[in-house]
Coordinates of C-alpha atoms and ligand atoms in Angstrom, one line a residue:
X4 CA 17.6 7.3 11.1
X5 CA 14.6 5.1 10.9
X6 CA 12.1 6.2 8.4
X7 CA 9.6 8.2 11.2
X8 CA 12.1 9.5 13.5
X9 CA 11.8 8.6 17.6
X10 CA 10.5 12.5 17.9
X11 CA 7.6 12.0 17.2
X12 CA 4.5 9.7 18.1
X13 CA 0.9 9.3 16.2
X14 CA -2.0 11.0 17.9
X15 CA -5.9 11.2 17.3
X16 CA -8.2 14.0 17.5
X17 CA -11.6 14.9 17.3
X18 CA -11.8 17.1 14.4
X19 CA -8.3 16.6 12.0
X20 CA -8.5 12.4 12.4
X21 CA -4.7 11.2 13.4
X22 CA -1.9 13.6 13.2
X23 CA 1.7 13.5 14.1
X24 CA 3.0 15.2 17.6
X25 CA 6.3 16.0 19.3
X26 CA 7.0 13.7 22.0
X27 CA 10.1 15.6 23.0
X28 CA 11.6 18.5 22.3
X29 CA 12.5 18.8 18.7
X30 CA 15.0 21.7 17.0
X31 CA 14.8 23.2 13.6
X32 CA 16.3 21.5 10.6
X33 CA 15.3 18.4 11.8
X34 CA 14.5 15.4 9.6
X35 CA 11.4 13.8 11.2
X36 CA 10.4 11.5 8.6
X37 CA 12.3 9.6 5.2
X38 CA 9.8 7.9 2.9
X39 CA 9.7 5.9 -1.1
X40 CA 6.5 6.0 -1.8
X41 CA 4.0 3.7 -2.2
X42 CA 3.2 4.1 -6.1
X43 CA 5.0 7.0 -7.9
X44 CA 3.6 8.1 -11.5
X45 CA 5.3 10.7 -13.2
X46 CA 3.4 13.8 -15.1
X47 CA 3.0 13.4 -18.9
X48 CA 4.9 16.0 -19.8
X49 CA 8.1 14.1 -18.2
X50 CA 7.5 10.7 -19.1
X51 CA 9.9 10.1 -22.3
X52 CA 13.0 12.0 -20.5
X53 CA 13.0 10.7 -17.4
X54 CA 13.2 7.2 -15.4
X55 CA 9.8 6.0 -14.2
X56 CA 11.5 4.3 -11.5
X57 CA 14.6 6.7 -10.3
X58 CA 12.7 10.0 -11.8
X59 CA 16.0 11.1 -13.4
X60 CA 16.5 12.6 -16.5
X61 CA 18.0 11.5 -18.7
X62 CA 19.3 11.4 -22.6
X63 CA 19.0 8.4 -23.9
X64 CA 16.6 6.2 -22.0
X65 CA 14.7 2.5 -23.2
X66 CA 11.3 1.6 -23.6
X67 CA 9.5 -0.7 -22.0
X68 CA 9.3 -3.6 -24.3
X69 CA 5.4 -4.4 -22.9
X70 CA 3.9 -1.2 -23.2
X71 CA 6.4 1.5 -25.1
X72 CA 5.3 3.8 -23.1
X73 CA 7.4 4.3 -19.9
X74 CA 11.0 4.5 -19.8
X75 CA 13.9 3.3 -17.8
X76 CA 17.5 4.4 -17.5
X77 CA 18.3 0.4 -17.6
X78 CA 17.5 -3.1 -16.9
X79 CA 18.0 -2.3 -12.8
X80 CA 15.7 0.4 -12.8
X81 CA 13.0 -1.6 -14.8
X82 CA 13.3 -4.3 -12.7
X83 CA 13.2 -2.0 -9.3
X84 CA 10.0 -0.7 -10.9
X85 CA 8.4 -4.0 -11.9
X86 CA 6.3 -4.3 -8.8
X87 CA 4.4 -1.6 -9.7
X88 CA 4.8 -1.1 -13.4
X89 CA 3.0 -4.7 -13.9
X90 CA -0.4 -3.5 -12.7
X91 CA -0.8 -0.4 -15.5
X92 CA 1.9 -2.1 -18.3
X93 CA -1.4 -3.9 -19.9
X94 CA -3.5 -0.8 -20.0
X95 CA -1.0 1.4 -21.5
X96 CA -0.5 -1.1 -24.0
X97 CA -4.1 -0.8 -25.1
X98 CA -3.7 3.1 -24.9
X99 CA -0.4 3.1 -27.5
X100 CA 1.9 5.1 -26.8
X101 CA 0.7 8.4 -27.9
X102 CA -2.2 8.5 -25.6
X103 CA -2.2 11.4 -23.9
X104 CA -3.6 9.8 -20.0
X105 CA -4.3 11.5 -17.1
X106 CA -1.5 10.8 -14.0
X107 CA -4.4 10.1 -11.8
X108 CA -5.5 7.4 -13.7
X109 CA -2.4 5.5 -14.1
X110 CA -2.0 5.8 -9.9
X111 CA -5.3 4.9 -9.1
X112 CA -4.6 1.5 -11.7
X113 CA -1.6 1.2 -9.4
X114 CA -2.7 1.7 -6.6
X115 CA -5.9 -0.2 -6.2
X116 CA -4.6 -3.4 -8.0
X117 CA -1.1 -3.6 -5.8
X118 CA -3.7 -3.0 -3.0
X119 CA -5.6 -5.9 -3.8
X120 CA -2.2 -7.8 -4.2
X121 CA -1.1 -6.4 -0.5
X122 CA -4.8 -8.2 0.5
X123 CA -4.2 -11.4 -0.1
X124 CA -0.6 -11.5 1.7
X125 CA -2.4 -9.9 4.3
X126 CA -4.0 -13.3 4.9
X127 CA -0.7 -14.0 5.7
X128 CA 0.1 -11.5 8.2
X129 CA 1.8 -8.7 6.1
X130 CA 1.2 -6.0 8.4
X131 CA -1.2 -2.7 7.5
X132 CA 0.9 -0.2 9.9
X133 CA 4.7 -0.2 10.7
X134 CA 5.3 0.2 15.0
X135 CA 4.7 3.5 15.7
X136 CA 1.2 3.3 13.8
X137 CA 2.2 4.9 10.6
X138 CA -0.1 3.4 7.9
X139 CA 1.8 1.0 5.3
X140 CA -1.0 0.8 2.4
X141 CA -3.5 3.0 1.6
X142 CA -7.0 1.7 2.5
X143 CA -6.1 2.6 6.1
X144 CA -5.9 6.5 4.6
X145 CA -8.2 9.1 5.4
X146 CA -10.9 9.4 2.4
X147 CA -12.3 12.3 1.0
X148 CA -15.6 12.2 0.7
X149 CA -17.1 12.2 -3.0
X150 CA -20.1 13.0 -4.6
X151 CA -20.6 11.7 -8.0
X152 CA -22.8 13.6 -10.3
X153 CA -24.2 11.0 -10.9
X154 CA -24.8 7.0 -10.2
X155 CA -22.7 5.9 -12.9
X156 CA -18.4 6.2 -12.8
X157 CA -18.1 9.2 -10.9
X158 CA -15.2 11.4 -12.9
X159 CA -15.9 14.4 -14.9
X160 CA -12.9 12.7 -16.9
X161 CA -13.0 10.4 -19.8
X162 CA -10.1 9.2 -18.6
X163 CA -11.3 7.5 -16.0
X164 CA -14.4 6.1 -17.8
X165 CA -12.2 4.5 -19.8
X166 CA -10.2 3.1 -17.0
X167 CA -13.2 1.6 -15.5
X168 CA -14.0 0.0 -18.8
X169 CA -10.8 -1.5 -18.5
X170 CA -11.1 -2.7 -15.3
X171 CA -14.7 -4.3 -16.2
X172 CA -13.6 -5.9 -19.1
X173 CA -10.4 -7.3 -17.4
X174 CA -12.6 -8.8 -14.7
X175 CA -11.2 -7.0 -12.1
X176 CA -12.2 -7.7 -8.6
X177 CA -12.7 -4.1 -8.2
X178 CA -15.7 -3.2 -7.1
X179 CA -17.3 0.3 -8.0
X180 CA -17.2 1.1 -4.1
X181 CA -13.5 0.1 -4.0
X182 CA -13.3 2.0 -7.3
X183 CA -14.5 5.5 -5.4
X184 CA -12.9 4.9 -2.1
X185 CA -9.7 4.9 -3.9
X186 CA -10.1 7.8 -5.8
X187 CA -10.9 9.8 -2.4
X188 CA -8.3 8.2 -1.0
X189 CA -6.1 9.5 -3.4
X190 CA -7.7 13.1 -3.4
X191 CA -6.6 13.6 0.0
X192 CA -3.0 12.4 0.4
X193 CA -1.0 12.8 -2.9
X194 CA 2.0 14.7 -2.9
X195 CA 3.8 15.9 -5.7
X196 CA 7.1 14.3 -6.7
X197 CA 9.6 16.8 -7.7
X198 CA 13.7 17.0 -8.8
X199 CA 15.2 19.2 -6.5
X200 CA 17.9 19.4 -9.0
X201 CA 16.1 20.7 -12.0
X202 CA 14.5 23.8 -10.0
X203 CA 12.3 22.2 -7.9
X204 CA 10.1 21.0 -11.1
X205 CA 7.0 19.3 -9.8
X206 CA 7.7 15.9 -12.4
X207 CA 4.9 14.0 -10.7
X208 CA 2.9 12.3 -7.8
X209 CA 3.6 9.9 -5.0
X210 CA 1.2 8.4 -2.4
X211 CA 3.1 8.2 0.8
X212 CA 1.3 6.8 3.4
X213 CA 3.6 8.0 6.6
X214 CA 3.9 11.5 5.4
X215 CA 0.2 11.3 5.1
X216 CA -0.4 11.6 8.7
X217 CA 1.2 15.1 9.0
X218 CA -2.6 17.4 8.6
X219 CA -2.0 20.6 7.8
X220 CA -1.6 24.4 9.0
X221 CA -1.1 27.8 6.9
X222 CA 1.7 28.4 9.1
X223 CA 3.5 25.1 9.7
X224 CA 6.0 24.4 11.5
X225 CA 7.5 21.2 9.4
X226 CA 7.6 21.2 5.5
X227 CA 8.1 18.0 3.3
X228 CA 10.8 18.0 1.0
X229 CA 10.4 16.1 -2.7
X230 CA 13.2 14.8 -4.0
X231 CA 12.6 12.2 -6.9
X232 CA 11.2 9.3 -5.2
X233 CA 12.3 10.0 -1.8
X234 CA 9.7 12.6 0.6
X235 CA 11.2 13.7 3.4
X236 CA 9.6 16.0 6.6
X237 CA 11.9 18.4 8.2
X238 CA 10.9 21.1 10.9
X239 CA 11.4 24.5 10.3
X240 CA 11.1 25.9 13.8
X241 CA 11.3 24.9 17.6
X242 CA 8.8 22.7 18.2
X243 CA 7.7 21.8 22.4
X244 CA 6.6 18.2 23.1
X245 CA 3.3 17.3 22.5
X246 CA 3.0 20.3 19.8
X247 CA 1.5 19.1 16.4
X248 CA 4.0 18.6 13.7
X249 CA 2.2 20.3 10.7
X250 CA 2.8 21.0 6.9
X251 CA 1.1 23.0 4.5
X252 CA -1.2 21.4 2.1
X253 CA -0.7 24.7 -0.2
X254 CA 2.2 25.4 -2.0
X255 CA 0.6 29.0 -2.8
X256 CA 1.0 32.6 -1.1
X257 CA -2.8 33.7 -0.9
X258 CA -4.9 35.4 1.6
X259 CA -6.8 33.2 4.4
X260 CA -10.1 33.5 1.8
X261 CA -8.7 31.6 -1.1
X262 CA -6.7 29.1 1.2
X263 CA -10.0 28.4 2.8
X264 CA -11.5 27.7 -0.1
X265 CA -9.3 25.5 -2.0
X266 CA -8.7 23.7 1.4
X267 CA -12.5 23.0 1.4
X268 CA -12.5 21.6 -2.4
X269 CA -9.3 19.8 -2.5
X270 CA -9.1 18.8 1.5
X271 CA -13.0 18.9 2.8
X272 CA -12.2 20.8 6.1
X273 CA -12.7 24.3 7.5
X274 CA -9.0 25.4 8.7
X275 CA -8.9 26.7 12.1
X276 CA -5.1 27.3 12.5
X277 CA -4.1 31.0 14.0
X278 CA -3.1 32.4 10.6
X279 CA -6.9 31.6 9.4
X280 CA -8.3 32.8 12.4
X281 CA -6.6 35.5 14.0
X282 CA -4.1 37.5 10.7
X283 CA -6.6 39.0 8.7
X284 CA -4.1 42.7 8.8
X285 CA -1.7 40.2 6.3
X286 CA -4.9 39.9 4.3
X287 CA -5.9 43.1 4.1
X288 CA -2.4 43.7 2.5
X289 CA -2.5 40.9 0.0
X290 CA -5.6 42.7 -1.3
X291 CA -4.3 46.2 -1.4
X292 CA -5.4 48.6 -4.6
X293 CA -3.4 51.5 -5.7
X294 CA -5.5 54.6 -5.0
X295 CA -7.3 56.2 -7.8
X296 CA -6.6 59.6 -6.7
X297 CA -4.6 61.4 -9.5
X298 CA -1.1 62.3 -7.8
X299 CA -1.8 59.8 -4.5
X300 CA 0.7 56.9 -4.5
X301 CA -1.3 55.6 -1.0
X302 CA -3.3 52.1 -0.4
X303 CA -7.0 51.2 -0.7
X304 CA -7.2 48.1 1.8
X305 CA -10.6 46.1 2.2
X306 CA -12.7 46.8 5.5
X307 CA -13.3 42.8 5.8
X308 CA -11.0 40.8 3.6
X309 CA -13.0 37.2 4.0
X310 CA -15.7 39.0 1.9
X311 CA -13.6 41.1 -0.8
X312 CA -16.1 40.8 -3.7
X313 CA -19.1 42.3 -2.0
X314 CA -17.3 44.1 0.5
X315 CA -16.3 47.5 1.5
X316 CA -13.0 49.3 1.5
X317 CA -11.1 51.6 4.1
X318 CA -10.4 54.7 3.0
X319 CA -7.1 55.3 1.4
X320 CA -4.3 55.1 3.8
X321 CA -2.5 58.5 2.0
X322 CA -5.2 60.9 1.0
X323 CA -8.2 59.1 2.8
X324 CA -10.3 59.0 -0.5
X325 CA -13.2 56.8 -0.1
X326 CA -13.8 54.7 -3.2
X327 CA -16.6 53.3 -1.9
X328 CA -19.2 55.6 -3.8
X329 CA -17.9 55.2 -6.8
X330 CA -17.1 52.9 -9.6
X331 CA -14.1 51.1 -8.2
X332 CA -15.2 48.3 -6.4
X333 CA -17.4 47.1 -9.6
X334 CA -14.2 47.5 -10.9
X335 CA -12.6 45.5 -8.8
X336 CA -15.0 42.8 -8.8
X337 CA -14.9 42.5 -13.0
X338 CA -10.8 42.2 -12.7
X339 CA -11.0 39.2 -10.3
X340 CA -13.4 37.8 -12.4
X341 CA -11.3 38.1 -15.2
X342 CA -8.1 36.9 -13.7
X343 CA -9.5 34.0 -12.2
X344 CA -10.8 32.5 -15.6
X345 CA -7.3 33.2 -16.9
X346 CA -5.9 31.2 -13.7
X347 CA -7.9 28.2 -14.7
X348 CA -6.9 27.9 -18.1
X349 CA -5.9 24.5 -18.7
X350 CA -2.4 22.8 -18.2
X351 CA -1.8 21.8 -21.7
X352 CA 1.8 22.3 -23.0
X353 CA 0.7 23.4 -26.5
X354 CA -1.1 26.2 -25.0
X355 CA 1.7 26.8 -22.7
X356 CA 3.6 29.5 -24.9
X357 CA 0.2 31.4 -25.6
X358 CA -0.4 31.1 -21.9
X359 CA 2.8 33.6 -21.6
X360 CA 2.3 35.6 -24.2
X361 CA -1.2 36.2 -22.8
X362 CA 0.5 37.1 -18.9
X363 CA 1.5 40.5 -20.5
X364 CA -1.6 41.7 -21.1
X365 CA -3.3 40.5 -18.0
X366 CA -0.4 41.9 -15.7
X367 CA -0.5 45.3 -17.7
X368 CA -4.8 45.3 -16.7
X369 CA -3.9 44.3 -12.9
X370 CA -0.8 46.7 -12.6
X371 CA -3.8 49.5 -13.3
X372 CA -5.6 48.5 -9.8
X373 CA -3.6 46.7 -8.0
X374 CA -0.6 46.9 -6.1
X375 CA 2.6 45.3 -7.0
X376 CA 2.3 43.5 -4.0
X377 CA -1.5 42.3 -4.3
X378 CA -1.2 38.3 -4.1
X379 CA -3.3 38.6 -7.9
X380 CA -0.6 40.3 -9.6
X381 CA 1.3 37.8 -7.7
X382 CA -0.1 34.8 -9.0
X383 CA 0.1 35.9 -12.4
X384 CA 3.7 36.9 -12.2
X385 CA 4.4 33.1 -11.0
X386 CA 2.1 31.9 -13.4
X387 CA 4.4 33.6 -16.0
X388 CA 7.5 32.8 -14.3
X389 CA 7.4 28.8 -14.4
X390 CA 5.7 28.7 -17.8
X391 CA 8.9 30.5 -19.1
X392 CA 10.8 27.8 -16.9
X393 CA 9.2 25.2 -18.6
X394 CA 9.8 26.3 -21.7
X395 CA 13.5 27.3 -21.3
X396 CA 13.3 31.3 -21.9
X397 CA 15.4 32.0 -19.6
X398 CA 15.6 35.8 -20.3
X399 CA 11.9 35.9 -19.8
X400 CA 11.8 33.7 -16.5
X401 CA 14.5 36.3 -15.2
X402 CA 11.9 38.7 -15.6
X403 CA 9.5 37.2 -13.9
X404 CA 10.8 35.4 -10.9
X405 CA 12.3 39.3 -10.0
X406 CA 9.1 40.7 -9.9
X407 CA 7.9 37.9 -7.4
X408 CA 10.0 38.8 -5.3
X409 CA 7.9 42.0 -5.1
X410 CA 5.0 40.5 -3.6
X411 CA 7.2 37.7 -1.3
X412 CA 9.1 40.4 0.3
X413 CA 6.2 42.6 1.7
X414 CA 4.8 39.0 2.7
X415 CA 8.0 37.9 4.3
X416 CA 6.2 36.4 8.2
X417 CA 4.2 34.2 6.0
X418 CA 6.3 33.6 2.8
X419 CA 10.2 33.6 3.7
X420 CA 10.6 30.1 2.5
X421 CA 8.8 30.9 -0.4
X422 CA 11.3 33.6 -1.4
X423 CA 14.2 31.1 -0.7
X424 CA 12.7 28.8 -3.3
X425 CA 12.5 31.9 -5.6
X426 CA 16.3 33.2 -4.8
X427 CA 17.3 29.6 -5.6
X428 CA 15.4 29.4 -9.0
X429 CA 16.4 32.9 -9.7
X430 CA 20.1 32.7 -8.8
X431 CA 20.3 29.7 -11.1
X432 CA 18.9 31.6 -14.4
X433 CA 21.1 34.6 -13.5
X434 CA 24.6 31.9 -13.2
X435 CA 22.7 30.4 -16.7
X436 CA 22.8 33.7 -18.3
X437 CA 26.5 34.9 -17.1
X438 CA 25.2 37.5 -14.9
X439 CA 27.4 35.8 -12.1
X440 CA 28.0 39.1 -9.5
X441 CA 24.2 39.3 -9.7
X442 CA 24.0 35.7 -9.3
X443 CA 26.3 35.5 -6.2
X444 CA 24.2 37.7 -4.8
X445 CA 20.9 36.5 -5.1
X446 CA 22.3 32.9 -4.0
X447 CA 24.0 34.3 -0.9
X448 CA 20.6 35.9 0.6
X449 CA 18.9 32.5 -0.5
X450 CA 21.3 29.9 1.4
X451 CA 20.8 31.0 4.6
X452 CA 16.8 30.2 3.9
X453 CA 17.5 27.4 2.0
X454 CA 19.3 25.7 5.1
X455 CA 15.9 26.0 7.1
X456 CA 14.0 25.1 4.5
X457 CA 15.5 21.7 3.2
X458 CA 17.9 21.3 6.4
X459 CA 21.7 21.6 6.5
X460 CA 22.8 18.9 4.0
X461 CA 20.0 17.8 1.5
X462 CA 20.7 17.8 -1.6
X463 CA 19.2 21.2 -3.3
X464 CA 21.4 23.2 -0.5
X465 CA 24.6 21.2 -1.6
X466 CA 24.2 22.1 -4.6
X467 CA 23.6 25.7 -3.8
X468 CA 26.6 25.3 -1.8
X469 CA 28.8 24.5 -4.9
X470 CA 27.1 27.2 -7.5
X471 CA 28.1 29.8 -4.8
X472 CA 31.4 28.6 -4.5
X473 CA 32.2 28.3 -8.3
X474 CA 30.4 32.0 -8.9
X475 CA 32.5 33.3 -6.7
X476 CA 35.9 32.5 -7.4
X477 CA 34.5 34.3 -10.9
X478 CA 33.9 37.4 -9.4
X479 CA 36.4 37.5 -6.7
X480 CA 37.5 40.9 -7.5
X481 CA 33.7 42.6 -8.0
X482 CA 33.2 41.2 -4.4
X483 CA 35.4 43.5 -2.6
X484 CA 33.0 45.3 -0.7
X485 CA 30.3 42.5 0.0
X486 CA 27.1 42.7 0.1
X487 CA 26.1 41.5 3.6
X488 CA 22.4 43.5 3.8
X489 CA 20.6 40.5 3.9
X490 CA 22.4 39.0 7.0
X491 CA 20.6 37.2 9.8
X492 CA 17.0 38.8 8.6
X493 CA 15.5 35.5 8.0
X494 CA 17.0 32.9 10.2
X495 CA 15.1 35.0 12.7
X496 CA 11.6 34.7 11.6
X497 CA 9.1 31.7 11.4
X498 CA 8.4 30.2 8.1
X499 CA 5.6 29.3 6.1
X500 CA 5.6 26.2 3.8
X501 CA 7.6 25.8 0.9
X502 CA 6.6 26.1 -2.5
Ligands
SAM620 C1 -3.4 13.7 4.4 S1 -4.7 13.5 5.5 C2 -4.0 13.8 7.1 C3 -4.2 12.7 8.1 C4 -5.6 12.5 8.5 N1 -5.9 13.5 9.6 C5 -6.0 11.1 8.9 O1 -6.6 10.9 9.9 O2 -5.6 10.2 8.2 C6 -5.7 14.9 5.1 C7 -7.0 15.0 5.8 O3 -6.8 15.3 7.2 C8 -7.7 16.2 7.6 N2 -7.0 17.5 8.0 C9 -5.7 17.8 7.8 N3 -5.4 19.0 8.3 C10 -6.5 19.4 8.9 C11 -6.8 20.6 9.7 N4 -5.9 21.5 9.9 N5 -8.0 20.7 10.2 C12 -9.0 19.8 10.0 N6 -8.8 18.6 9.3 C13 -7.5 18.5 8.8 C14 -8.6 16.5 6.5 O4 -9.7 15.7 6.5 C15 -7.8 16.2 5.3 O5 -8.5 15.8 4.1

């Protein structure tokens, strides 16, 4: 296939900018677009055991002799990764190789300087968009707007007043215009790089200019597919000619409120897409509080979900109790409060471990309110979930990637290939830990998801493919009566983005 598939065509419009349409018919589990990107930097926490170039990991790897501070599997992948690796190889030097730098900053070094590179061939006719229109460099990107704090470097990061130092003392021709156009660039069209192998792992960030186009929708119909360097968009369900091809900018299950706003702070637009403005019943259930009624097992639901903190609630769906009178809501309002602070704890990998340990306590304070199935208690399970990934307790990431499930099954219209992803993760920890029956299980519901989600052959679902197979032939005899409950629920419904 060509990189952007002959399905589809580049269109403009009023409000989203450009965005990619149908221009015939176009079935599920079809690969639309194939894409390297155009500068790849891999996350901190994955930069001594894997490749910058091919992203693997890897045991033994070498340093680069000019900065010691990115690492190759070999000579071919350094060289492969020399075109890019030259614009930041001076600055990392002058970092050492302890520094601990922000993956933003390394891209934008990347990015801007390989930019101004791609200029002057330009004077000699390198072209700035491929045939079909797809952009082939970033300055033809859509920018987020930015408003700096202030006149001088705008970044709340010291990072990148260093890197501007950098650039200044380097003599640079980079502007401080070019400087803040290319940070909004980037703001509005990185995607995350991750190893399909290694659980889906988000290892790092890519700019890729074609996938770019694709604007996004809370219920897409396409979903783009990470797999080391290589992006790929595949749809998910039928799409009719002229339709919009869309993806979803969120890899999160949350209730049109919260999407809205991080799609404002991260994206700058208001979505309009059906699921924002029509669904607000799936809302009210992502919300839902356990009655306080001694004895009443029912559901306190919000009377307008867009406004949940100064809002009112319905009255209890069992005993029709109506909190409204009494202390709950202030309740309510002091737990959200509380979990969001703990949300937006920082990333940092020493804290990671305390991070878990703290999850307990939190999920214990929302399991008092909420329901199992609130997208809160959600959030925090998930939180839990791929911190004890990422720090190989296995037992404890068992744990909590069940009790996700809780939450992505009650959601399943909006989150099905969110709970493929999970089944996936899950199935693997379960093979990990010789629970192989349960393991079989859990992978058979998640292949038939799995094959919408990252189409027939890529390579997560081949791998599936072969876990299930060697499971199986361990538990041949367990498997007598099989399990088949799961059968042709999902393939039916649509699907929301993957995570
Ligand atoms: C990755 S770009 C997508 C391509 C972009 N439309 C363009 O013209 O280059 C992301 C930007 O597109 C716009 N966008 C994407 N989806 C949108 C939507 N559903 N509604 C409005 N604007 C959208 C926003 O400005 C967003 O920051």
């Amino acid at each position: 296939m060509a990189e952007v598939s002959e399905k589809v065509e580049l269109f403009s419009d009023e409000k989203r900018g450009r965005g990619v349409r149908a221009t015939t018919f176009i079935e599920p589990e079809t690969v639309l677009l194939v894409e390297n990107p155009y500068i790849l930097t891999l996350e901190e926490d994955y930069r001594r055991n894997r490749c910058n170039y091919c992203c693997k990991e890897r045991e033994k790897l070498r340093a680069c002799g000019g900065c010691n501070f990115v690492y190759y599997c070999d000579r071919q992948c350094q060289a492969s990764n020399y075109s890019d690796h030259q614009y930041e190889c001076k600055y990392l030097k002058s970092s050492g190789p302890e520094c601990d730098i922000w993956i933003r900053t390394r891209t934008l070094l990347m990015a801007l300087q390989k930019h101004l590179k791609m200029q002057k061939k330009r004077s000699r006719n390198v072209p700035t968009h491929n045939a079909q229109g797809f952009p082939l460099t970033p300055e033809v990107l859509y920018m987020k707007k930015y408003a700096p704090p202030s006149d001088e470097i705008p970044s709340p990061m010291p990072d990148m007043d260093r890197l501007w130092e950098f650039v200044k003392a380097k003599d640079l021709p980079i502007t401080k215009d070019l400087f803040k156009k290319f940070q909004g660039i980037l703001n509005a069209n990185m995607f995350s790089v991750e190893d399909s192998h290694a659980r889906c792992k988000i290892i790092g960030e890519g700019l890729y200019t074609r996938v770019a186009m694709f604007n996004h929708n809370c219920h897409p119909n396409c979903v783009f597919i990470s797999n080391g360097r290589e992006i790929s968009v595949t749809s998910i369900r039928p799409i009719s000619p002229g339709e919009e091809c869309t993806i979803s900018y969120l890899k999160v299950m949350a209730p049109t409120e919260a999407r809205q706003r991080k799609l404002k702070k991260w994206y700058d637009f208001d979505c309009d897409c059906k699921r924002c403005v029509q669904d607000i019943e799936e809302d009210r259930l992502m919300y839902a509080i356990k009655c306080p009624q001694m004895n009443c097992r029912g559901s306190v639901l919000p009377w307008k979900p867009s406004n949940i903190l100064n809002g009112r609630y319905l009255a209890c769906d069992a005993c029709h109790f109506d909190i409204n009178e009494t202390e709950v809501p202030d309740n309510i309002r002091q737990t959200e409060m509380e979990v969001e602070g703990f949300l937006s704890r920082k990333k940092n990998y020493d804290y990671q471990g305390q991070l878990l340990e703290e999850c307990g306590p939190v999920l214990a304070r929302l399991d008092a309110v909420y329901q199992p199935y609130h997208w809160r208690v959600y959030q925090v399970v998930k939180k839990a979930f791929k911190v004890a990934l990422k720090l190989d307790q296995a037992e404890t990431a068992l744990l909590y990637g069940i009790r996700c499930q809780v939450a992505l099954r009650n959601h399943l219209e909006v989150c099905v290939t969110l709970l493929g992803t999970n089944l996936w993760e899950v199935g693997q920890l379960q093979a990990q830990l010789g629970m192989n029956l349960e393991a079989v299980r859990t992978l058979r519901e998640a292949l038939p998801i799995m094959e919408i989600a990252y189409s027939g052959q890529h390579a997560v679902n081949v791998q599936a493919q072969a876990l299930l197979a060697t499971l199986t032939s361990t538990v041949k005899d367990a498997l007598a009566t099989p399990d088949n409950s799961h059968k042709g629920v999902y393939t039916q419904g649509s699907n929301v983005e993957e995570e």
